[in-house]
Each structure stands twice: as C-alpha cells, then as structure tokens.
Coordinates of C-alpha atoms (C1' of nucleotides) in Angstrom, one line a residue:
Chain A
M250 CA 0.0 0.0 0.0
P251 CA 1.7 3.1 -1.2
T252 CA 1.6 5.7 1.5
E253 CA 1.8 9.4 1.3
G254 CA 1.7 12.5 3.4
P255 CA -1.3 14.1 5.1
K256 CA -2.9 15.9 2.1
S257 CA -6.7 15.6 2.1
P258 CA -7.3 19.2 3.1
E259 CA -10.1 18.6 5.5
D260 CA -9.3 15.1 6.8
R261 CA -10.3 15.5 10.4
K262 CA -9.4 11.9 11.1
F263 CA -5.8 12.2 10.1
V264 CA -3.5 12.7 13.1
T265 CA -0.6 14.8 11.9
A266 CA 1.7 14.4 14.8
L267 CA 1.6 10.7 14.6
S268 CA 2.2 10.7 10.9
R269 CA 5.2 13.0 11.3
G270 CA 6.7 10.8 14.0
L271 CA 6.5 7.7 11.8
E272 CA 7.9 9.7 9.0
V273 CA 11.0 10.4 11.1
L274 CA 11.3 6.7 11.8
R275 CA 11.2 5.9 8.1
C276 CA 14.1 8.2 7.4
F277 CA 16.3 5.3 8.6
G278 CA 17.0 3.3 5.5
P279 CA 19.5 0.4 5.3
R280 CA 22.3 2.9 4.6
D281 CA 21.5 5.4 7.3
R282 CA 22.5 4.2 10.7
W283 CA 23.0 7.5 12.5
L284 CA 21.1 10.6 11.6
A285 CA 21.4 14.0 13.1
N286 CA 18.6 16.3 14.0
Q287 CA 19.4 18.5 11.0
E288 CA 19.4 15.6 8.6
L289 CA 16.1 14.4 9.8
A290 CA 14.7 17.9 9.4
R291 CA 16.0 18.0 5.9
R292 CA 14.6 14.7 4.9
T293 CA 11.2 15.1 6.4
G294 CA 10.9 18.8 5.6
L295 CA 9.9 19.6 9.2
A296 CA 11.2 22.4 11.3
K297 CA 14.2 21.7 13.6
P298 CA 12.3 22.1 16.9
T299 CA 9.6 19.8 15.7
I300 CA 12.2 17.1 14.9
S301 CA 13.7 17.7 18.3
R302 CA 10.4 17.0 20.1
L303 CA 9.5 14.0 17.9
A304 CA 12.9 12.5 18.3
Y305 CA 12.8 13.0 22.1
T306 CA 9.4 11.3 22.2
L307 CA 10.6 8.4 20.1
T308 CA 13.7 8.0 22.2
R309 CA 11.7 7.9 25.4
L310 CA 9.6 5.1 23.9
G311 CA 12.6 3.1 22.7
H312 CA 11.9 3.4 19.0
L313 CA 15.1 5.5 18.7
R314 CA 18.2 5.7 20.7
Y315 CA 20.5 8.6 21.1
S316 CA 24.3 8.7 21.0
E317 CA 25.6 11.4 23.3
T318 CA 29.0 11.3 21.6
L319 CA 27.7 11.6 18.0
N320 CA 24.7 13.7 18.8
K321 CA 22.8 11.5 16.5
Y322 CA 19.9 9.1 16.5
A323 CA 19.6 5.5 15.5
L324 CA 16.7 3.0 15.4
G325 CA 16.0 1.5 18.8
S326 CA 15.0 -1.9 20.1
A327 CA 11.3 -1.2 20.0
A328 CA 11.5 -1.0 16.3
I329 CA 13.1 -4.5 16.2
S330 CA 10.4 -5.9 18.5
M331 CA 7.6 -4.5 16.4
G332 CA 9.2 -5.9 13.3
F333 CA 9.4 -9.4 14.8
A334 CA 5.8 -9.1 16.0
A335 CA 4.7 -8.3 12.5
L336 CA 6.8 -11.1 11.0
G337 CA 5.5 -13.7 13.4
Q338 CA 2.0 -12.9 12.3
M339 CA 2.6 -13.5 8.6
D340 CA 1.2 -17.0 8.4
V341 CA 1.8 -16.9 4.7
R342 CA 5.4 -17.6 5.5
R343 CA 4.6 -20.8 7.2
A344 CA 2.1 -21.8 4.6
A345 CA 4.4 -21.0 1.7
R346 CA 7.5 -22.6 3.2
P347 CA 7.4 -26.2 1.8
F348 CA 6.2 -25.1 -1.6
M349 CA 8.9 -22.4 -1.9
Q350 CA 11.5 -25.0 -0.8
E351 CA 10.2 -27.4 -3.4
L352 CA 10.4 -24.9 -6.2
S353 CA 13.9 -23.9 -5.1
D354 CA 14.9 -27.6 -5.2
Y355 CA 13.4 -28.1 -8.6
T356 CA 14.9 -25.0 -10.3
K357 CA 18.2 -25.0 -8.4
A358 CA 17.6 -21.2 -8.1
S359 CA 16.5 -19.0 -5.2
V360 CA 12.9 -18.3 -4.3
H361 CA 11.8 -15.2 -2.5
L362 CA 8.9 -13.9 -0.6
A363 CA 8.6 -10.1 -0.5
V364 CA 6.3 -7.3 0.7
N365 CA 6.2 -3.8 -0.6
D366 CA 7.7 -0.7 1.1
R367 CA 7.2 2.4 -0.9
L368 CA 9.6 2.1 -3.9
S369 CA 11.3 -1.0 -2.6
M370 CA 10.4 -4.6 -2.2
Q371 CA 11.4 -6.0 1.2
V372 CA 12.5 -9.6 1.0
V373 CA 11.1 -11.5 4.0
D374 CA 12.0 -15.1 3.2
T375 CA 14.5 -16.8 1.0
Y376 CA 15.1 -20.4 0.0
W377 CA 18.0 -21.5 -2.2
N378 CA 20.0 -24.4 -3.4
S379 CA 23.5 -25.0 -4.5
A380 CA 25.6 -22.0 -5.4
S381 CA 22.8 -20.0 -7.1
F382 CA 22.5 -16.3 -6.7
V383 CA 21.0 -15.4 -3.3
I384 CA 19.2 -12.3 -2.1
D385 CA 19.4 -12.6 1.7
I386 CA 16.5 -12.2 4.0
G387 CA 16.2 -8.5 4.9
S388 CA 17.4 -7.3 1.6
R389 CA 15.6 -4.7 -0.3
V390 CA 15.3 -4.5 -4.0
P391 CA 13.9 -1.7 -6.2
V392 CA 10.3 -1.9 -7.4
A393 CA 11.3 -0.3 -10.7
T394 CA 13.7 -2.9 -12.1
T395 CA 12.8 -6.3 -10.6
S396 CA 10.3 -8.9 -11.3
L397 CA 9.2 -8.8 -7.7
G398 CA 8.4 -5.1 -8.0
R399 CA 6.7 -5.4 -11.4
A400 CA 4.5 -8.2 -10.2
W401 CA 3.5 -6.1 -7.2
V402 CA 2.6 -3.0 -9.3
A403 CA 0.8 -5.2 -11.9
A404 CA -1.5 -6.5 -9.1
L405 CA -2.5 -3.1 -7.8
P406 CA -5.9 -1.5 -8.7
P407 CA -5.5 1.1 -11.4
A408 CA -5.6 4.1 -9.1
E409 CA -2.9 2.9 -6.8
R410 CA -0.9 1.7 -9.8
R411 CA -0.9 5.2 -11.2
R412 CA 0.2 6.7 -7.9
V413 CA 3.2 4.3 -7.7
L414 CA 4.2 5.0 -11.3
A415 CA 4.0 8.7 -10.7
A416 CA 6.2 8.3 -7.6
M417 CA 8.8 6.4 -9.6
R418 CA 8.8 9.0 -12.3
A419 CA 9.3 11.7 -9.7
A420 CA 12.1 9.8 -8.0
R421 CA 14.1 9.0 -11.2
P422 CA 13.0 11.2 -14.0
A423 CA 15.9 10.3 -16.2
D424 CA 15.0 6.6 -16.2
W425 CA 11.3 7.1 -16.7
P426 CA 11.1 6.4 -20.5
T427 CA 12.8 3.0 -19.9
T428 CA 10.9 2.3 -16.7
R429 CA 7.6 3.1 -18.4
R430 CA 8.2 0.8 -21.3
R431 CA 9.2 -2.0 -19.1
F432 CA 6.2 -1.7 -17.0
L433 CA 3.8 -1.6 -19.9
Q434 CA 5.4 -4.9 -21.0
A435 CA 5.1 -6.2 -17.5
F436 CA 1.4 -5.4 -17.4
R437 CA 1.0 -7.3 -20.7
D438 CA 2.9 -10.2 -19.3
Y439 CA 0.7 -10.2 -16.2
Q440 CA -2.4 -10.1 -18.3
A441 CA -1.2 -12.9 -20.5
H442 CA 0.4 -15.2 -18.1
G443 CA -0.2 -14.1 -14.5
F444 CA 3.5 -13.3 -13.8
C445 CA 6.1 -10.8 -14.6
F446 CA 9.8 -11.0 -15.7
G447 CA 13.0 -9.4 -14.7
L448 CA 15.6 -10.1 -17.4
G449 CA 19.0 -8.7 -16.4
D450 CA 17.9 -5.2 -15.8
W451 CA 18.4 -5.2 -12.1
R452 CA 21.6 -7.2 -12.1
R453 CA 23.3 -8.3 -15.3
E454 CA 23.0 -12.0 -15.9
I455 CA 20.2 -12.5 -13.4
N456 CA 16.8 -13.5 -14.7
A457 CA 13.7 -13.8 -12.6
V458 CA 10.0 -14.3 -12.6
A459 CA 7.5 -13.3 -10.0
A460 CA 3.8 -13.3 -9.3
P461 CA 1.5 -11.6 -6.7
L462 CA -0.7 -13.1 -4.1
F463 CA -3.6 -11.4 -2.4
L464 CA -4.0 -12.6 1.2
P465 CA -7.5 -13.5 2.5
N466 CA -7.9 -10.6 4.8
G467 CA -7.0 -7.7 2.8
G468 CA -3.9 -5.6 2.6
G469 CA -1.7 -5.1 -0.4
P470 CA -0.5 -8.1 -2.4
I471 CA 2.6 -10.0 -1.4
V472 CA 4.9 -11.4 -4.1
I473 CA 6.7 -14.6 -4.6
G474 CA 9.5 -14.9 -7.2
C475 CA 12.2 -17.1 -8.4
S476 CA 15.6 -15.8 -9.6
G477 CA 18.9 -17.1 -10.7
A478 CA 21.7 -17.1 -13.2
A479 CA 20.6 -16.1 -16.7
F480 CA 22.2 -19.1 -18.3
Q481 CA 20.1 -21.4 -16.1
L482 CA 16.9 -19.5 -16.2
E483 CA 16.5 -18.5 -19.9
P484 CA 13.4 -16.4 -20.7
E485 CA 11.8 -19.3 -22.5
R486 CA 12.2 -21.6 -19.5
L487 CA 10.8 -18.9 -17.2
K488 CA 7.7 -18.6 -19.4
R489 CA 7.1 -22.3 -20.1
D490 CA 8.3 -24.0 -16.9
V491 CA 9.2 -21.9 -13.9
G492 CA 6.3 -19.3 -14.3
P493 CA 3.6 -21.9 -14.4
R494 CA 5.1 -23.7 -11.5
L495 CA 5.1 -20.5 -9.6
L496 CA 1.4 -20.1 -10.3
A497 CA 0.8 -23.6 -9.0
L498 CA 2.8 -22.7 -5.9
L499 CA 0.6 -19.7 -5.3
G500 CA -2.5 -21.9 -5.7
N501 CA -1.1 -24.3 -3.1
V502 CA -0.4 -21.5 -0.7
R503 CA -3.9 -20.1 -1.1
S504 CA -5.5 -23.4 -0.3
A505 CA -3.1 -24.1 2.6
L506 CA -4.2 -20.7 4.0
A507 CA -7.8 -21.4 3.5
R508 CA -7.5 -24.8 5.1
D509 CA -6.6 -23.5 8.6
Chain B
M279 CA 15.2 0.6 27.7
P280 CA 12.1 0.4 29.7
T281 CA 9.5 2.7 28.4
E282 CA 6.5 4.3 30.1
G283 CA 3.6 6.5 29.4
P284 CA 3.6 10.3 29.0
K285 CA 3.7 11.3 32.7
S286 CA 6.2 14.0 33.5
P287 CA 3.7 16.6 34.5
E288 CA 5.1 19.5 32.5
D289 CA 7.1 17.8 29.8
R290 CA 6.6 20.2 26.9
K291 CA 8.8 18.1 24.7
F292 CA 6.7 15.0 24.8
V293 CA 4.4 14.6 21.8
T294 CA 1.3 12.8 23.2
A295 CA -0.4 11.9 20.0
L296 CA 2.7 10.2 18.7
S297 CA 3.1 8.2 21.9
R298 CA -0.5 7.1 21.7
G299 CA -0.2 6.0 18.2
L300 CA 2.9 3.9 18.9
E301 CA 1.1 2.5 22.0
V302 CA -1.6 1.2 19.6
L303 CA 1.0 -0.5 17.5
R304 CA 2.5 -2.2 20.6
C305 CA -0.8 -3.8 21.4
F306 CA -0.1 -6.3 18.8
G307 CA 1.8 -9.1 20.6
P308 CA 2.7 -12.4 19.2
R309 CA -0.7 -13.8 20.2
D310 CA -2.8 -11.0 18.9
R311 CA -3.1 -10.9 15.2
W312 CA -6.4 -9.2 14.7
L313 CA -7.6 -6.5 17.1
A314 CA -10.8 -4.6 17.0
N315 CA -11.2 -0.9 17.7
Q316 CA -12.8 -1.7 21.1
E317 CA -10.1 -4.1 22.1
L318 CA -7.4 -1.5 21.3
A319 CA -9.4 1.1 23.3
R320 CA -9.5 -1.3 26.3
R321 CA -5.8 -2.1 26.1
T322 CA -4.5 1.4 25.7
G323 CA -7.1 3.0 27.9
L324 CA -8.0 5.6 25.3
A325 CA -11.4 6.6 24.1
K326 CA -13.0 4.9 21.1
P327 CA -12.9 7.9 18.8
T328 CA -9.3 8.5 19.6
I329 CA -8.4 4.9 18.6
S330 CA -10.5 5.3 15.5
R331 CA -8.5 8.3 14.4
L332 CA -5.1 6.8 15.3
A333 CA -5.9 3.5 13.6
Y334 CA -7.1 5.4 10.5
T335 CA -3.8 7.3 10.4
L336 CA -1.7 4.2 11.0
T337 CA -3.6 2.3 8.2
R338 CA -3.0 5.1 5.7
L339 CA 0.7 4.9 6.5
G340 CA 0.8 1.2 6.1
H341 CA 1.7 0.4 9.7
L342 CA -1.7 -1.3 10.1
R343 CA -4.0 -3.0 7.7
Y344 CA -7.7 -3.3 8.0
S345 CA -9.9 -6.2 7.3
E346 CA -13.3 -5.2 6.0
T347 CA -14.7 -8.6 6.8
L348 CA -13.5 -8.8 10.3
N349 CA -13.7 -5.1 11.1
K350 CA -10.3 -5.5 12.8
Y351 CA -6.8 -4.3 12.4
A352 CA -3.5 -6.2 12.0
L353 CA 0.1 -5.0 11.7
G354 CA 1.0 -3.9 8.2
S355 CA 4.0 -4.2 6.0
A356 CA 5.5 -0.9 7.1
A357 CA 6.1 -2.4 10.5
I358 CA 7.9 -5.3 8.9
S359 CA 10.1 -3.0 6.8
M360 CA 11.0 -0.9 9.9
G361 CA 11.9 -4.0 11.8
F362 CA 14.2 -5.2 9.0
A363 CA 15.8 -1.8 8.8
A364 CA 16.5 -1.9 12.5
L365 CA 17.8 -5.4 12.3
G366 CA 20.1 -4.6 9.4
Q367 CA 21.7 -1.8 11.5
M368 CA 22.6 -4.0 14.4
D369 CA 26.2 -4.6 13.5
V370 CA 26.6 -6.5 16.8
R371 CA 25.0 -9.4 15.0
R372 CA 27.7 -9.6 12.4
A373 CA 30.4 -9.0 14.9
A374 CA 29.1 -11.6 17.3
R375 CA 28.3 -14.3 14.7
P376 CA 31.6 -16.3 14.6
F377 CA 32.0 -16.2 18.3
M378 CA 28.5 -17.3 19.1
Q379 CA 28.8 -20.1 16.5
E380 CA 32.0 -21.1 18.2
L381 CA 30.5 -21.2 21.7
S382 CA 27.6 -23.2 20.4
D383 CA 30.0 -25.7 18.8
Y384 CA 31.9 -26.0 22.0
T385 CA 29.0 -26.4 24.4
K386 CA 26.7 -28.3 22.0
A387 CA 24.0 -26.0 23.3
S388 CA 22.3 -23.1 21.8
V389 CA 23.5 -19.5 22.0
H390 CA 21.2 -16.5 21.8
L391 CA 21.4 -12.8 21.2
A392 CA 18.5 -10.8 22.7
V393 CA 17.3 -7.3 23.1
N394 CA 14.8 -6.1 25.7
D395 CA 11.2 -5.2 25.0
R396 CA 9.4 -4.1 28.1
L397 CA 9.0 -7.3 30.2
S398 CA 10.2 -9.6 27.5
M399 CA 13.5 -10.4 25.9
Q400 CA 13.3 -10.5 22.1
V401 CA 15.6 -13.2 20.7
V402 CA 17.3 -11.7 17.6
D403 CA 19.8 -14.4 16.7
T404 CA 20.2 -18.0 17.5
Y405 CA 23.0 -20.6 16.9
W406 CA 22.7 -24.2 17.8
N407 CA 24.2 -27.6 17.4
S408 CA 22.9 -31.1 17.3
A409 CA 19.6 -31.7 18.9
S410 CA 19.9 -29.3 21.8
F411 CA 17.0 -27.2 22.9
V412 CA 16.4 -24.3 20.6
I413 CA 14.7 -20.9 21.0
D414 CA 14.0 -19.8 17.5
I415 CA 14.8 -16.3 16.1
G416 CA 11.8 -14.1 16.8
S417 CA 10.9 -15.8 20.0
R418 CA 10.2 -13.8 23.1
V419 CA 11.0 -15.0 26.6
P420 CA 10.1 -13.3 29.9
V421 CA 12.5 -11.1 31.7
A422 CA 11.4 -12.4 35.0
T423 CA 12.4 -16.0 34.8
T424 CA 15.2 -16.3 32.3
S425 CA 19.0 -15.8 32.5
L426 CA 18.7 -13.4 29.5
G427 CA 16.2 -11.2 31.4
R428 CA 18.2 -11.3 34.6
A429 CA 21.4 -10.3 32.9
W430 CA 19.6 -7.4 31.3
V431 CA 18.2 -6.2 34.6
A432 CA 21.4 -6.7 36.4
A433 CA 23.2 -4.4 33.9
L434 CA 20.8 -1.5 34.3
P435 CA 21.6 1.5 36.3
P436 CA 19.8 1.4 39.7
A437 CA 17.0 3.8 38.9
E438 CA 15.9 1.9 35.8
R439 CA 16.4 -1.4 37.6
R440 CA 13.9 -0.3 40.2
R441 CA 11.4 0.8 37.6
V442 CA 11.6 -2.6 35.9
L443 CA 11.3 -4.5 39.1
A444 CA 8.3 -2.4 40.1
A445 CA 6.7 -3.1 36.7
M446 CA 7.2 -6.9 37.1
R447 CA 5.7 -6.7 40.6
A448 CA 2.7 -4.9 39.2
A449 CA 2.3 -7.4 36.4
R450 CA 2.4 -10.5 38.5
P451 CA 1.9 -9.7 42.2
A452 CA 1.5 -13.3 43.2
D453 CA 4.9 -14.3 41.9
W454 CA 6.7 -11.3 43.3
P455 CA 8.2 -12.9 46.5
T456 CA 9.9 -15.6 44.3
T457 CA 10.8 -13.2 41.6
R458 CA 12.4 -10.8 44.0
R459 CA 14.4 -13.5 45.7
R460 CA 15.7 -14.8 42.4
F461 CA 16.7 -11.3 41.2
L462 CA 18.6 -10.5 44.4
Q463 CA 20.5 -13.7 43.8
A464 CA 21.0 -12.7 40.1
F465 CA 22.5 -9.4 41.2
R466 CA 24.9 -11.2 43.5
D467 CA 25.8 -13.5 40.7
Y468 CA 26.4 -10.6 38.4
Q469 CA 28.6 -8.8 41.0
A470 CA 30.6 -11.9 41.6
H471 CA 31.0 -13.4 38.1
G472 CA 29.6 -11.0 35.6
F473 CA 26.9 -13.3 34.4
C474 CA 23.5 -14.6 35.6
F475 CA 21.8 -18.0 35.7
G476 CA 18.5 -19.5 34.8
L477 CA 18.2 -22.9 36.3
G478 CA 15.0 -24.6 35.3
D479 CA 12.7 -21.8 36.4
W480 CA 11.6 -20.8 32.9
R481 CA 11.4 -24.4 31.5
R482 CA 12.1 -27.4 33.6
E483 CA 15.3 -29.2 32.7
I484 CA 16.7 -26.2 30.9
N485 CA 19.7 -24.4 32.4
A486 CA 21.2 -21.3 31.0
V487 CA 23.7 -18.5 31.6
A488 CA 23.7 -15.0 30.2
A489 CA 25.7 -11.8 30.3
P490 CA 25.0 -8.2 29.2
L491 CA 27.0 -6.1 26.7
F492 CA 26.8 -2.3 26.4
L493 CA 27.3 -1.2 22.8
P494 CA 29.7 1.6 22.0
N495 CA 27.1 4.2 21.1
G496 CA 24.6 4.1 23.9
G497 CA 21.3 2.4 24.2
G498 CA 20.3 -0.3 26.7
P499 CA 22.4 -3.3 27.1
I500 CA 22.0 -6.3 24.8
V501 CA 22.4 -9.8 26.2
I502 CA 24.1 -13.0 25.0
G503 CA 23.3 -16.3 26.6
C504 CA 23.8 -20.0 26.3
S505 CA 21.1 -22.5 27.2
G506 CA 20.6 -26.2 27.0
A507 CA 19.5 -29.4 28.7
A508 CA 20.1 -29.4 32.4
F509 CA 22.0 -32.6 32.4
Q510 CA 24.4 -31.2 29.9
L511 CA 24.8 -27.7 31.4
E512 CA 25.0 -28.4 35.2
P513 CA 25.2 -25.3 37.4
E514 CA 28.8 -26.0 38.2
R515 CA 29.8 -26.2 34.6
L516 CA 28.0 -23.0 33.8
K517 CA 29.9 -21.2 36.5
R518 CA 33.3 -22.7 35.9
D519 CA 33.3 -23.2 32.1
V520 CA 30.5 -21.8 30.0
G521 CA 30.1 -18.5 32.0
P522 CA 33.8 -17.5 31.7
R523 CA 33.8 -18.4 28.0
L524 CA 30.7 -16.3 27.6
L525 CA 32.6 -13.3 29.1
A526 CA 35.5 -14.0 26.7
L527 CA 33.0 -14.0 23.9
L528 CA 31.7 -10.6 24.9
G529 CA 35.3 -9.3 25.1
N530 CA 35.9 -10.6 21.5
V531 CA 32.7 -8.9 20.3
R532 CA 33.7 -5.7 22.0
S533 CA 37.0 -5.6 20.3
A534 CA 35.6 -6.7 16.9
L535 CA 33.2 -3.7 17.2
A536 CA 36.0 -1.3 18.2
R537 CA 38.1 -2.5 15.3
D538 CA 35.9 -1.2 12.5
Chain C
dG199 C1' 37.2 37.3 20.4
dA200 C1' 34.2 37.3 16.7
dC201 C1' 32.2 33.8 13.8
dT202 C1' 29.8 29.7 12.3
dG203 C1' 27.1 25.6 12.6
dC204 C1' 24.1 22.9 15.1
dG205 C1' 20.9 21.5 18.7
dT206 C1' 17.8 22.9 22.3
dT207 C1' 14.7 25.9 24.8
dT208 C1' 11.4 29.7 25.0
dC209 C1' 6.8 31.3 24.5
dG210 C1' 2.5 33.1 22.6
dC211 C1' -0.6 31.9 19.1
dG212 C1' -3.4 28.9 16.0
dG213 C1' -5.3 25.1 15.1
dT214 C1' -5.4 20.2 16.2
dA215 C1' -6.6 16.4 18.6
dC216 C1' -9.7 15.2 22.2
dG217 C1' -13.9 12.8 23.9
dA218 C1' -19.1 13.1 25.4
dA219 C1' -22.8 12.4 22.9
dA220 C1' -25.3 11.4 18.8
dC221 C1' -25.6 8.6 14.8
dG222 C1' -25.5 4.5 11.9
dA223 C1' -24.9 -0.2 10.6
dG224 C1' -25.2 -5.2 11.4
dG225 C1' -26.9 -8.9 14.1
dT226 C1' -30.3 -11.4 17.1
dA227 C1' -34.6 -12.3 19.4
dC228 C1' -39.3 -12.9 19.3
Chain D
dG219 C1' -41.6 -6.1 11.3
dT220 C1' -40.1 -3.8 15.5
dA221 C1' -37.4 -3.4 19.3
dC222 C1' -33.1 -4.1 21.1
dC223 C1' -28.5 -5.1 21.3
dT224 C1' -23.3 -4.1 20.2
dC225 C1' -19.7 -1.9 18.1
dG226 C1' -17.6 1.6 15.1
dT227 C1' -17.8 6.1 13.1
dT228 C1' -19.0 11.1 12.9
dT229 C1' -20.1 15.4 15.0
dC230 C1' -18.7 19.5 17.2
dG231 C1' -17.2 22.8 20.7
dT232 C1' -13.5 23.5 23.7
dA233 C1' -9.1 22.8 26.0
dC234 C1' -4.8 22.5 25.3
dC235 C1' -1.2 20.6 22.5
dG236 C1' 2.0 21.0 19.3
dC237 C1' 4.0 24.4 16.2
dG238 C1' 7.9 27.3 14.6
dA239 C1' 10.3 32.1 14.6
dA240 C1' 13.5 33.7 17.4
dA241 C1' 16.6 33.5 21.2
dC242 C1' 20.0 30.9 23.6
dG243 C1' 24.0 27.6 24.5
dC244 C1' 27.7 25.3 23.2
dA245 C1' 31.7 23.6 20.4
dG246 C1' 34.8 24.0 17.2
dT247 C1' 37.6 27.2 13.8
dC248 C1' 40.2 30.8 12.1

DNA sequence: GACTGCGTTTCGCGGTACGAAACGAGGTAC
DNA sequence: GTACCTCGTTTCGTACCGCGAAACGCAGTC
C-alpha cells in the first residue's frame, strides 16, 4: 500500500503528529544508521524544533536511541520488536515454506517472498539451493527494475498503480522512459500469463519471474518470485516452466491458507 | 530501555499523539493478530474515537492494515520494513556471529542474542548444534524467569532497575516474592561473576547462563546467553566453564566492534 | 574574540486532537 | 416487522497541545 503525506485538506481523522513521527522513523534506511537532527529535518521537511520533540518522544519510547557522543539518533530496540511481532503474524510464511523450498529444489535457483515498502520490495524469506545467486533475508530491491516489483505493481488496482508509477517517475525522471516501457510490457505479461519478468535489468546475468498473491484478509499483495543465473533461467524456460510452476505454488499456498 | 507513558507533568517536549499511536501498535503481541477498535481502546485506555483516528492514520501509513470482513486491524507491511531496517543496522549481530557459533559448537548447546522489549526479551539471533533445545529467532522470553532477562536487569543503572522490578511486581503480584528473591541472587551472581543464571525456572530441565553487553554508542544493554538441557549444562559447569567463555566471547565482540 | 554551525529551549498563538454524545450499521430475538 | 442489542464512526465545541520564529547555548575554527 503506497503511503503518502497528510494531504486531504479537510481530513479530520488524520493525526498529523503521529504521521510525522512515523515519517521520522522511516528516514532510517539500510544505509542510514546514524542521523542527526538536522538531517532528519532536511529529509522530512519539518522544522528543527519539531524534529527535536518528535525524536525526544521516540527515544523515550525506545523506538530511537541517542548517542551522546555523536549527537545522532539510530533506530532502537522497540522497532526491532515490532518488526518481529509483524513477521510472526505473517502466516503466509509458514504456509508457503514447503512449496517455496520445493520450487527452489526443482529450479536450483533461489525463491523469495517479499512485501512492498514504498519504492522497494522487502525480502522477507529466502530459499536457495547450491551456489545459485542469493538475495538474503532482509534485503531490499527496487520496485522499478525487478520482477518482484513489477508483479506487485501489476497486481494493484488502477488508481494505486498510477500513484506508484508517478512516484517512480518523480524519483528518477531520467530513467522514466525505460521504466515506463518495461512496466507496460510487465502489465501485458501479467495479463497474458499471470506473472512478470526481470531479465537482467536489475543485475546483469540475473533472470527472474514473480507473481503476486492477495491474502485472504486484505492488505496489499505480497509477491513470490524465483531468480537465478541467466544461463540457467532462460526467458523461455521462465515462461514455459518456472512461471507456471510459480502459479501452481501460489495456488497451493492459497489453499493451505484457506485450510486452517 | 524500559518505556513508560507520558507522565512527566510539564514535559513540553513530549508529543502525546505520537506516543499514543505507537502504543496502539504495541498492542499487537505475538498472540494478537487481529484486534478490534474496542479491544485497542481497552488495552490502551484511550477513548474509542481516539483509537478510530489513530488507527485510521496508521492504516493510511501502512503500519496497520484493516480487514473489511472482520472489522479488525493487524500489523501492516511498514512495521515489517521498519523491523528489518532496524535489524540490518545492528552490527553487533555480524560481529558476534563467529564467536556465538564457536561457543555453540563447543557447548553443543544453543547460543542466543537478545534485546529487551518491556517485560520480554526478544531473541534476535540463534545458533545451535545437534539436537539441543532451541529458542528460534523471533521468540520472546520473559525477563522475570530467564537468564537473558536477569542479565539485562542486572546491567541496568539502579533507577531503571527499580522501575523494571516495580513493573514486574505490578504485572504478577503473586509471583513477586519468588521473583524478588531470584533477582537478588541474580544481582549477587552478576557482581561476583559478571553473568546470571537461569536454572530450570523458565522451562524445567533447561539451564542457562547469560551476560550483558553495552554497545559503544549508547542504548540499553544487549544480552548474549547460552542455554541447553540441564544434564548437559550443570550449574557447576555453567559457573566454571561456560560462563567464563561467555565473558571471553563478549570481550571478543567488543574488540571486533571497536576494530571497525 | 568574533564567527559559524548545530541543537535545544522559550513562548505566545493557531489550530489540532480530544472525547461526550449522537448517529449508523449489522446482528439477534421474538 | 419492530425493538433491542453491540460496536464503530461522525459530529462538534472546547481545551490544550504541538508548532515554529527567534533567542539561547555550546563547540569548534580561524
């Protein structure tokens, strides 16, 4: 679910202070361990004193921690706990486990389960075999250039789809023509087959296929994909063999989820 | 870091709305997948309309998701992403990895890395060998009855220590006499040896030893512990052999962290 | 010692978030 | 069908909470 700022001029239900605080937490990407007050202000576009108060609150609550020596903030242990709580409640992971393992065994490639986070896909589970290419758990890959991302966008309702594409265009205007073309192709692939491809445009020599899955109780789609060395996963094989097996996998997961 | 509510009569820096929103998120424990508005109101002690607005905001931001059919909320993918972001930034994990593996190999028991979350310890990494008893990653164990928890409390400065003990007393008044006695012993153990024990009082026939570690840049202590079958880890061995090795492990981790 | 960069604190105002009460939507009983 | 639950959302006026310009404090630098 692509999120955005407050907007909605007269949305009395929207609690600004809470949104801003969470925005501060989201500043901490994989690359940004320690962020100073000023940097947080720059990234969020909020005034310094505001950041000061929000960060103070977040620190008291354990979501941030403060280094006296650096005068900077980092994510705290409360964030970790919340993440694990959320992970533990994804029963898709349990349900999908044997089937993902099986597909990985069959293809000798790696199989991933991912959820969306803005313009990235967050890899939540990974299964692999032999020396194939591996994206570790916890990795993030771009929505724009991976099969995981394309499958996610393709599964969105039109309105949200447009919002995401607009955000990607704004984020990387230079790449937009290519990005746009690839997405149009991805939508056609999704229409025709039910899955999307990534053929070497995220990493050279890595091919992949991915398909979305809507969970019973709402929320955005999650995505399962299979990726590996290009010489092993040729486009034709992805379309004829791996892709259909991926769809079968999703079917199995769906019925496993329905069962209990 | 033990967190608490707003309080502080005139704390102008504390942003109440943000705190309340995060409090809502924290209602979702491992056992509570779907929570209704009313249940959230009960747990947080906030008025229904307030929860309504906070939950609306959190849903818009992707931290919660809403099931139309159940009329209930669950944690959303933003929580997962944040958790992974926080995990990825704990370089203690990388630093400690080989040493924890080594201790696990030596003891044939499992070795855990944990952080605190209120009255639980959140297990963040696990290494094990053979068929020994395993606490999986993502598990949570109580502070009150485990070596991990005791080591954490023992490492706290006196003021925080008192706060935590008071919270445990309030949470389980009936167990307090026992809990108190065990903690006093744990503090003596920590003074004398630098580590704390858990001898069958969390799970029968499971013994464990744990010691805290303060990270270079502030924040509460993290804890590393070793646990296994009681017949393998007799108290005497924990004190003479495993405990000292645990301290050596912590020393190694500290210097590995200082190195880079 | 003046200067610069950054974080925190002050403080009065504006508007936001609060919550009692009203409203609405399903569900159940009879 | 009506009356009666229960639970969630919306309304709305007020209290007060969070906002941010400006002032302050504190290091480091030249």
